[in-house]
XYZ file of C-alpha atoms in Angstrom:
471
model
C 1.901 -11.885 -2.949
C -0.362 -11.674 -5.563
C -3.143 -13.653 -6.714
C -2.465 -13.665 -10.573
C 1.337 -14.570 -9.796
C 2.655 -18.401 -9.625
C 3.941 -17.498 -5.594
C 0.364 -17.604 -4.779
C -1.186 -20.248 -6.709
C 1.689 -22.459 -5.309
C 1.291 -20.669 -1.957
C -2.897 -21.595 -1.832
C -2.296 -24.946 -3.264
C -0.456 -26.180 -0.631
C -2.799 -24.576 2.102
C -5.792 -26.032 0.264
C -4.352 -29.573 0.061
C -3.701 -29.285 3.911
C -7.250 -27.494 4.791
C -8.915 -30.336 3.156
C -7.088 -32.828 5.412
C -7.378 -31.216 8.699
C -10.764 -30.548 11.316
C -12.256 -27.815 12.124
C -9.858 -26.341 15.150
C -6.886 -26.810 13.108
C -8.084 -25.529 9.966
C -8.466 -22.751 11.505
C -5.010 -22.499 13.174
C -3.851 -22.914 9.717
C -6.108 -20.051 8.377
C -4.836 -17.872 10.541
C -1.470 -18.985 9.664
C -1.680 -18.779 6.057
C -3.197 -15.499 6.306
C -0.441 -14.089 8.584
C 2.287 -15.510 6.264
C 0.432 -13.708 3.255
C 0.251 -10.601 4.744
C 3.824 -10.617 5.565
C 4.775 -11.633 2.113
C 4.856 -7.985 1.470
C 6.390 -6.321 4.199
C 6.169 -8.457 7.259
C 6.631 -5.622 9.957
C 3.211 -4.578 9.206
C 1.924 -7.901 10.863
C 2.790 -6.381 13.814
C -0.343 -3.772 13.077
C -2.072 -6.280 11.870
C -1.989 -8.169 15.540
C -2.397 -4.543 17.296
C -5.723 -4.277 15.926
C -7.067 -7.690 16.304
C -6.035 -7.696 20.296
C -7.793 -4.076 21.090
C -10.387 -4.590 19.254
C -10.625 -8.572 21.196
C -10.730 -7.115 24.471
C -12.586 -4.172 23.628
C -15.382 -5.233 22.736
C -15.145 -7.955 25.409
C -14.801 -5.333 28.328
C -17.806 -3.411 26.747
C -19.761 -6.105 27.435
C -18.590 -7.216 30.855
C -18.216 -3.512 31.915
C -21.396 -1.986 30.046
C -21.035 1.494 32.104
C -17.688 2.120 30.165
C -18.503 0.712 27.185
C -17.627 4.350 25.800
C -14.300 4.651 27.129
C -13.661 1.212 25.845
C -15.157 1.783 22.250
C -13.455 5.196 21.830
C -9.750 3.027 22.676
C -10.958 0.886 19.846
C -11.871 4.011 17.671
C -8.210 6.157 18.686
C -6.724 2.958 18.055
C -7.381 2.055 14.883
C -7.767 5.234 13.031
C -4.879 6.846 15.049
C -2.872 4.018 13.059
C -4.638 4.841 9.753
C -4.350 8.408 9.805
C -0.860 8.191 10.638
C 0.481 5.673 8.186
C -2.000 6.752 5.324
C -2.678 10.365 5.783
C 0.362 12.094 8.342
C 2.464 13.330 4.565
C -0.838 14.313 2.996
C -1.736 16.701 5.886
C 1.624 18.208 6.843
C 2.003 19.021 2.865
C -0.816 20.605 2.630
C -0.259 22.490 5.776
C 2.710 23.623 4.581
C 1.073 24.779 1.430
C -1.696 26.232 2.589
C 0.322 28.540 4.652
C 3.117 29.255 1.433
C -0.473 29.994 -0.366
C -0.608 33.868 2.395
C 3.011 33.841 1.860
C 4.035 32.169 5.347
C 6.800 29.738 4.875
C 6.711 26.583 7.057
C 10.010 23.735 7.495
C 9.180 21.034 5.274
C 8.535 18.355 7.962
C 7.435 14.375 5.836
C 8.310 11.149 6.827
C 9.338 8.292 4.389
C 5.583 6.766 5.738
C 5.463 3.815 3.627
C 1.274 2.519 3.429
C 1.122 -0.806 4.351
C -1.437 -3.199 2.347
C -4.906 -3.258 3.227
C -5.018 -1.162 5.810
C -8.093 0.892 4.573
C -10.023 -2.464 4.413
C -9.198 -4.202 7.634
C -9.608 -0.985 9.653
C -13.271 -0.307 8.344
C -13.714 -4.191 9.097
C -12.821 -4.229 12.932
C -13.931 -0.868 13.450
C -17.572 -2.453 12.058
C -17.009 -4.812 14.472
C -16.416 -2.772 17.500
C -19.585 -0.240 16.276
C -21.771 -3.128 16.541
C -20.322 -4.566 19.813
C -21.203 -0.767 21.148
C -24.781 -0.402 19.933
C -25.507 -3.933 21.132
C -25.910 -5.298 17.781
C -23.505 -8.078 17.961
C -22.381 -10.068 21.352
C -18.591 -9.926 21.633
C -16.844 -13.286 20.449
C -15.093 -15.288 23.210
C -12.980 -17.322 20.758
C -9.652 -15.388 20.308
C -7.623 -17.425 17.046
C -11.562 -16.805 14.989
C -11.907 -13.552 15.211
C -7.803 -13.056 14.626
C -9.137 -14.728 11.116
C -11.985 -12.705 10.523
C -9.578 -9.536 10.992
C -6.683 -11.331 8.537
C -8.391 -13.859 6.455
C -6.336 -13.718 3.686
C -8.963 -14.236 0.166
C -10.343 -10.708 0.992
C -7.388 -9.231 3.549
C -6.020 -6.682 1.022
C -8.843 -5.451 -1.026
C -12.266 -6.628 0.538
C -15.267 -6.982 0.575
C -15.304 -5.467 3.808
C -17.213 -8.006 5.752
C -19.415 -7.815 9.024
C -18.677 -10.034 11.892
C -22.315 -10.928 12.171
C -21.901 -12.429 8.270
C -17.917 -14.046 8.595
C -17.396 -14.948 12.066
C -19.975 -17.813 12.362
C -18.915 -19.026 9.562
C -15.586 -19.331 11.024
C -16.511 -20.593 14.144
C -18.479 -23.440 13.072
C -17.441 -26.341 11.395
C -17.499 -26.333 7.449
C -18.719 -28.841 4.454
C -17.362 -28.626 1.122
C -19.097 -29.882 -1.395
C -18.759 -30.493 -5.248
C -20.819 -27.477 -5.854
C -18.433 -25.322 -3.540
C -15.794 -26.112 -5.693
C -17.139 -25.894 -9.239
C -18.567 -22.307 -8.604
C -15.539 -21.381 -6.743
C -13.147 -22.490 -9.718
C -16.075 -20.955 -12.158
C -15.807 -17.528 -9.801
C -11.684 -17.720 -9.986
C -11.740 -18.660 -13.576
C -13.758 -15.013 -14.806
C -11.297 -13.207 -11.759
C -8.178 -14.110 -13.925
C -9.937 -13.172 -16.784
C -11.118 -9.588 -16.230
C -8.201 -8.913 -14.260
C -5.250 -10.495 -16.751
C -7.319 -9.673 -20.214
C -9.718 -6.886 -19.563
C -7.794 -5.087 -16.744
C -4.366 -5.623 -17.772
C -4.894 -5.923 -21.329
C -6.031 -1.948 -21.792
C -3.176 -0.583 -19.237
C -0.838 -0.067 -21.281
C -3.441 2.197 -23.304
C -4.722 4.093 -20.650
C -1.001 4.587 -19.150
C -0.353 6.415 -22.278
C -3.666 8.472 -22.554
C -2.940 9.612 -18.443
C 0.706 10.585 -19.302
C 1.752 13.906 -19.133
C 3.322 14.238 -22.147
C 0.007 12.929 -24.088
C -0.719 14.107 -27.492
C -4.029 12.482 -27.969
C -6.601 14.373 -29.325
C -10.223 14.918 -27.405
C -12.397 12.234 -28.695
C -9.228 9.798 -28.015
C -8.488 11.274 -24.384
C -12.360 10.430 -24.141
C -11.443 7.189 -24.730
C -9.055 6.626 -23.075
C -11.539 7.369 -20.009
C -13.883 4.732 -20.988
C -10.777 2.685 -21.104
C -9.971 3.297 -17.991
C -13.235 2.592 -16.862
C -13.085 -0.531 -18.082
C -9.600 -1.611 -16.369
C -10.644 -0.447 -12.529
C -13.778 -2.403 -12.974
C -11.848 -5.130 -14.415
C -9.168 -5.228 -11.914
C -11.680 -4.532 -9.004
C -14.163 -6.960 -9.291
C -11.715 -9.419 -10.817
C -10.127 -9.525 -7.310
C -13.163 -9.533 -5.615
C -14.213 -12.918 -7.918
C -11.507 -14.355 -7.057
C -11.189 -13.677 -3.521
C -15.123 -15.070 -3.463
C -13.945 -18.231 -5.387
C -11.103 -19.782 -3.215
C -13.141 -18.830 0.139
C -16.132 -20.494 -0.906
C -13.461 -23.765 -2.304
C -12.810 -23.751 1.812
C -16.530 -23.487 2.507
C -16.886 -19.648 3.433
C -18.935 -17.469 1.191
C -17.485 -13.760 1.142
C -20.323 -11.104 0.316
C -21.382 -9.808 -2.829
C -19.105 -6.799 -4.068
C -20.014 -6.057 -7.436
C -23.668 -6.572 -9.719
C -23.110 -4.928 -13.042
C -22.154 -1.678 -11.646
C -22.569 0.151 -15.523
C -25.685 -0.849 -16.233
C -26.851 0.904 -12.936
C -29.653 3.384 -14.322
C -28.766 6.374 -11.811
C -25.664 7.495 -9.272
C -27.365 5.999 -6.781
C -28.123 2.512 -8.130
C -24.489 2.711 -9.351
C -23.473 2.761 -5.644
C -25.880 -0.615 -5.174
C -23.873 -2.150 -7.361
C -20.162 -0.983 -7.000
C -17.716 -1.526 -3.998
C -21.331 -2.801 -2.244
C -19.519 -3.569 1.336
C -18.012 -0.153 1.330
C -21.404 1.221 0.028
C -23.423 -0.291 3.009
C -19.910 0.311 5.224
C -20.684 4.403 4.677
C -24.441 3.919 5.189
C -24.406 2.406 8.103
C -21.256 3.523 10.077
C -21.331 7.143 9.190
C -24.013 7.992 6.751
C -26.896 7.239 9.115
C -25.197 7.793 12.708
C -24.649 11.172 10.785
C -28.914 11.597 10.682
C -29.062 9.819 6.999
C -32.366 11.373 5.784
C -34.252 11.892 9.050
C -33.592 15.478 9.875
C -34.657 17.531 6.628
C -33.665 17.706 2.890
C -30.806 20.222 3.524
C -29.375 18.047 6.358
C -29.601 15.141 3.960
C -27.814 16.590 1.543
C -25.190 17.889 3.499
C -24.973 14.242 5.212
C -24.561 13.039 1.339
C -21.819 15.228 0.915
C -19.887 14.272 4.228
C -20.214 10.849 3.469
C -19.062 10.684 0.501
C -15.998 12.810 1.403
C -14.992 10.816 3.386
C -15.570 7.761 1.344
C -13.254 9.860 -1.351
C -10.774 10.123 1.531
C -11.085 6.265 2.640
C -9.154 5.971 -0.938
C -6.300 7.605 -0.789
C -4.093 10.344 0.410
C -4.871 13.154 -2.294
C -6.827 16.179 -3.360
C -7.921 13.901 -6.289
C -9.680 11.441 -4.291
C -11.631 14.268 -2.144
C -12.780 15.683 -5.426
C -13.908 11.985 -6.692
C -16.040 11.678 -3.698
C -17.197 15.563 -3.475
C -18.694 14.696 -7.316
C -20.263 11.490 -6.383
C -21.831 13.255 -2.968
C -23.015 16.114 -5.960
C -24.460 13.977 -8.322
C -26.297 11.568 -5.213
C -27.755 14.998 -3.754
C -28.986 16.298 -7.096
C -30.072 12.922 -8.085
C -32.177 12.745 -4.894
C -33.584 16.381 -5.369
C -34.134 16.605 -8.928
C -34.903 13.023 -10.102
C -35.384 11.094 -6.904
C -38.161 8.056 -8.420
C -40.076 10.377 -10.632
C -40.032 9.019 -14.210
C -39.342 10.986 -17.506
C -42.628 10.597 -19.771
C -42.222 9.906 -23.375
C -45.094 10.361 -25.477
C -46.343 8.479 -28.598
C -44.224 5.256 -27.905
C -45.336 2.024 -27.267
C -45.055 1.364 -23.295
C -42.412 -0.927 -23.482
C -40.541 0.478 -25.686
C -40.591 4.040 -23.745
C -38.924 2.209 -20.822
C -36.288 -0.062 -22.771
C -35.215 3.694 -24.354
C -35.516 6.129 -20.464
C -33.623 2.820 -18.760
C -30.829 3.282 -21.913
C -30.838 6.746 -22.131
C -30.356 6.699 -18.123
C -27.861 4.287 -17.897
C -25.605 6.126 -20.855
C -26.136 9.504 -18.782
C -24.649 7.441 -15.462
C -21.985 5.745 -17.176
C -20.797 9.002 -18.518
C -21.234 10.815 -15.132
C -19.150 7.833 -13.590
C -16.827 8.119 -16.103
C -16.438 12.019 -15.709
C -15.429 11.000 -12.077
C -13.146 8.603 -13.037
C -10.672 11.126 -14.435
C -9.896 12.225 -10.602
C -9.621 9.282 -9.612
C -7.023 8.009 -11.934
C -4.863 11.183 -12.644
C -1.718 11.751 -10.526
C -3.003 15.501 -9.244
C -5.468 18.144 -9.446
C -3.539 20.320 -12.257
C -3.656 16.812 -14.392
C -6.742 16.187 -13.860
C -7.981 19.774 -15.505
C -5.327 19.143 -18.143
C -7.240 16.153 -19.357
C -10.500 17.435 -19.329
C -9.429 20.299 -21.238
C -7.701 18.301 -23.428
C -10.954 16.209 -23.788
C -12.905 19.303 -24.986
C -10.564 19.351 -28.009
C -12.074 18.407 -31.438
C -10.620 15.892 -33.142
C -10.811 12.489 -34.751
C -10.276 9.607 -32.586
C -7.217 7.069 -32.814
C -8.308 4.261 -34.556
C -6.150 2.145 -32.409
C -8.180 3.685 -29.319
C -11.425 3.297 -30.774
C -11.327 -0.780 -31.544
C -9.697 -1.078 -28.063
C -12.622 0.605 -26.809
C -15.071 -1.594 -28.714
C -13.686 -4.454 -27.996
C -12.822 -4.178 -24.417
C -16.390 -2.366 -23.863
C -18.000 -4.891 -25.881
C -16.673 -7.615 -23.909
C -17.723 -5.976 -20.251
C -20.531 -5.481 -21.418
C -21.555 -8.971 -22.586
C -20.710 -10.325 -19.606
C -22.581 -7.780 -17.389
C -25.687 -8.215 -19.747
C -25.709 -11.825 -19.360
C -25.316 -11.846 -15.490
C -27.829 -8.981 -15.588
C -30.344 -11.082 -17.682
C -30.102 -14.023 -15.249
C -29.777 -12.113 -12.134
C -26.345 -14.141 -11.367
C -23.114 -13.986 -9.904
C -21.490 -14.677 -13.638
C -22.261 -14.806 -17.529
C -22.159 -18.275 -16.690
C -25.448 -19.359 -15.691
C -27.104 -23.070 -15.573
C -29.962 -21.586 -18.306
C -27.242 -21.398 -21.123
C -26.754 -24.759 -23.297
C -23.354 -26.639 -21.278
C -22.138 -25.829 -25.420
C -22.103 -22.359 -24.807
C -20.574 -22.428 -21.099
C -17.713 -24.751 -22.274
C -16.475 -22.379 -24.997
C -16.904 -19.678 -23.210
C -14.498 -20.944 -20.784
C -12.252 -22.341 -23.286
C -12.340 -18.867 -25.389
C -11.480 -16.811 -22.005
C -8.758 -19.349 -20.846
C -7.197 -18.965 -25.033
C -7.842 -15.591 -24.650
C -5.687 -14.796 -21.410
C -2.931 -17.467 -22.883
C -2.320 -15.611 -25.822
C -3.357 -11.764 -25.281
C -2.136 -11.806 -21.289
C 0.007 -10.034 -20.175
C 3.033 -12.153 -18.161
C 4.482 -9.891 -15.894
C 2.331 -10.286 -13.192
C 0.741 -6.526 -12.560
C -0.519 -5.237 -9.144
C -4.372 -4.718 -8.299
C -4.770 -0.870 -7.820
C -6.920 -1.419 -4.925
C -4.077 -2.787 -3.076
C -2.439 0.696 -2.957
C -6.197 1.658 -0.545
């Protein structure tokens, strides 16, 4: 079920007109409910994890406390648990093929031995969110909940089930368990929040696609500057289609009076790699940080150790996203460019001489913010192509000379142009939109209008999956 499909806007509509009706206890019996029914929309034996998960990590935590001398034994059921069933149903193909081919590599010829292992939705997300939970239990952070059917929702609640943010107990589970108020304001900045969802996920994400499909296909004969492009493009759509779920996931939670955490602040105008991962995918940001990052010895134990922590982390954060040489190389770059970032840059300043002040810092924070973008960007080509042996292909085919397609280049323009306005705007005013109380209501209402013509006539109405889902 997705959210830009009419299934789910009938499917919410009716929840939302009973949630509004009902108290507190049985809103959340129908939470839980709702969000069981729209998990199972896709494949419904995977509810059946879903549950697995939610009862060890219940009782878990709940013997850790009431049994603190085997808290350990308890924490590490919770741990073999849940990423037993990850690794198994996300990564059991990946390893036995490349088993298999690293032993064909010194000519040793194993039995091809895969399972159809079908991924179910999510799992990535809700894993990293009761394993959070079950850390913090542990360290003593957090006192195990009592109340069964609210943490059952903060494992499934539906707005953010399938693609985050990846929220902390300590933040969602109060907010569950006590009763809510929704006000006016709720649900203006909720609808405001779904409104600019739909619209970078239906115009901007959607809308350049088709474009970038044809730029990633195998059997592309774009020229360099147009393959470069087509990466920008690209860039574009997964922030687009990312954040655009994350909006709207934020919006209709905070319509039922629970605010979901902040996932995404302008993520390309982010002045260094590290900045960019302050403001991109923030819950799995401060997910890694905090749950492997520093348990691993963060910075504490020497530069090289740092480093080398960098690099784990952000293996395993390329890992976290999918089954494939191509995502281990994504993160292996980012852990690069955070390490060399940290040891060549770290928050020394380039000086520019013979320029006004001000203008010496508009032109480094550009010039910066270019360099990241591109660095991103350079990233992104892992991430999106189908293997390794693609992936060169397109950078070679990047390195080409050659004049861009024209078709490519206003595409680029205007799609960029567009992010970009909006992500100035929201940068300017340090909000959660371009929409902000300190424009003229003039400007707000055709802005709204224009995006709402905009996905009306440009949209595209086959209803297209979020790639995130497929984490």
């Amino acid at each position: 079920m997705f959210f830009n499909s009419l299934t789910f806007v009938v499917f919410f509509s009716v929840v939302y007109a009973a949630y509004l009706k009902l108290g507190h206890r049985k809103q959340n019996i129908l939470l839980l409910c709702a969000s069981y029914v729209f998990y199972g929309w896709w494949d419904w034996r995977f509810v059946g994890l879903l549950m697995l998960s939610t009862v060890v990590d219940f009782f878990c935590a709940k013997a850790m406390e009431r049994l603190p001398s085997k808290k350990r034994n308890f924490f590490i059921i919770s741990l073999l648990t849940n990423f037993g069933i990850l690794g198994f149903f996300k990564y059991f193909n990946f390893f036995a093929d490349s088993t298999r081919e690293l032993f064909s590599a010194v000519g040793f010829q194993l039995d091809p031995f895969t399972l159809a292992v079908i991924l179910p939705v999510g799992i990535s997300f809700y894993t990293f969110q009761t394993v959070a939970y079950s850390f913090d239990v542990y360290r003593g952070r957090e006192k195990a909940t009592h109340d069964f059917i609210s943490f059952a929702i903060y494992v499934a609640y539906f707005p953010q089930l399938v693609a985050g943010p990846i929220e902390r107990s300590v933040h969602l589970l109060p907010q569950i368990q006590k009763e809510r108020s929704i006000t006016s304001g709720n649900v203006r900045t909720g609808a405001k929040l779904v409104l600019f969802g739909f619209f970078k996920k239906i115009f901007i994400a959607d809308g350049v696609a088709p474009i970038v499909n044809q730029c990633f296909a195998a059997d592309s004969s774009y020229d360099g500057l147009s393959l470069l492009l087509g990466v920008y493009l690209f860039a574009f759509q997964i922030y687009g289609d990312f954040s655009g779920y994350t909006d709207i996931a934020r919006g209709i939670s905070r319509m039922m009076g629970i605010e979901l955490c902040l996932n995404f602040k302008q993520p390309y105008l982010a002045s260094s790699i590290t900045e960019f991962w302050h403001r991109w995918h923030i819950s799995l940001s401060n997910w890694l940080r905090d749950y492997l990052y520093i348990p691993l010895g963060g910075n504490r134990k020497g530069l090289r150790r740092t480093y080398i922590n960098l690099m784990l982390t952000m293996f395993l954060g390329g890992l976290w996203h999918g089954a494939a040489w191509t995502f281990v190389v994504w993160g292996c770059l980012h852990g690069a460019f955070l390490a060399v970032h940290k040891w060549v840059l770290g928050d020394r300043k380039i000086h520019l001489v013979r320029m006004p002040t001000a203008f010496r810092e508009k032109l480094i924070w550009f010039v910066k913010v270019c360099l990241t973008f591109n660095l991103v960007c350079l990233t992104w080509v892992f991430f999106r192509a189908d293997s390794l042996h693609s992936a060169m292909s397109y950078l070679n085919g990047i390195m080409e000379f050659g004049l861009p397609s024209k078709v490519l280049l206003v595409y680029c323009l205007f799609y960029g142009g567009i992010v970009m306005l909006l992500d100035f705007l929201a940068y300017k005013y340090d909000a959660e939109t371009a929409s902000h109380p300190s424009l003229p209501a003039i400007c707000r209402g055709v802005m709204y209008a224009s995006m709402i013509l905009l996905m009306l006539c440009v949209g595209n109405n086959e209803p297209q999956p979020f790639i995130y889902f497929q984490f």
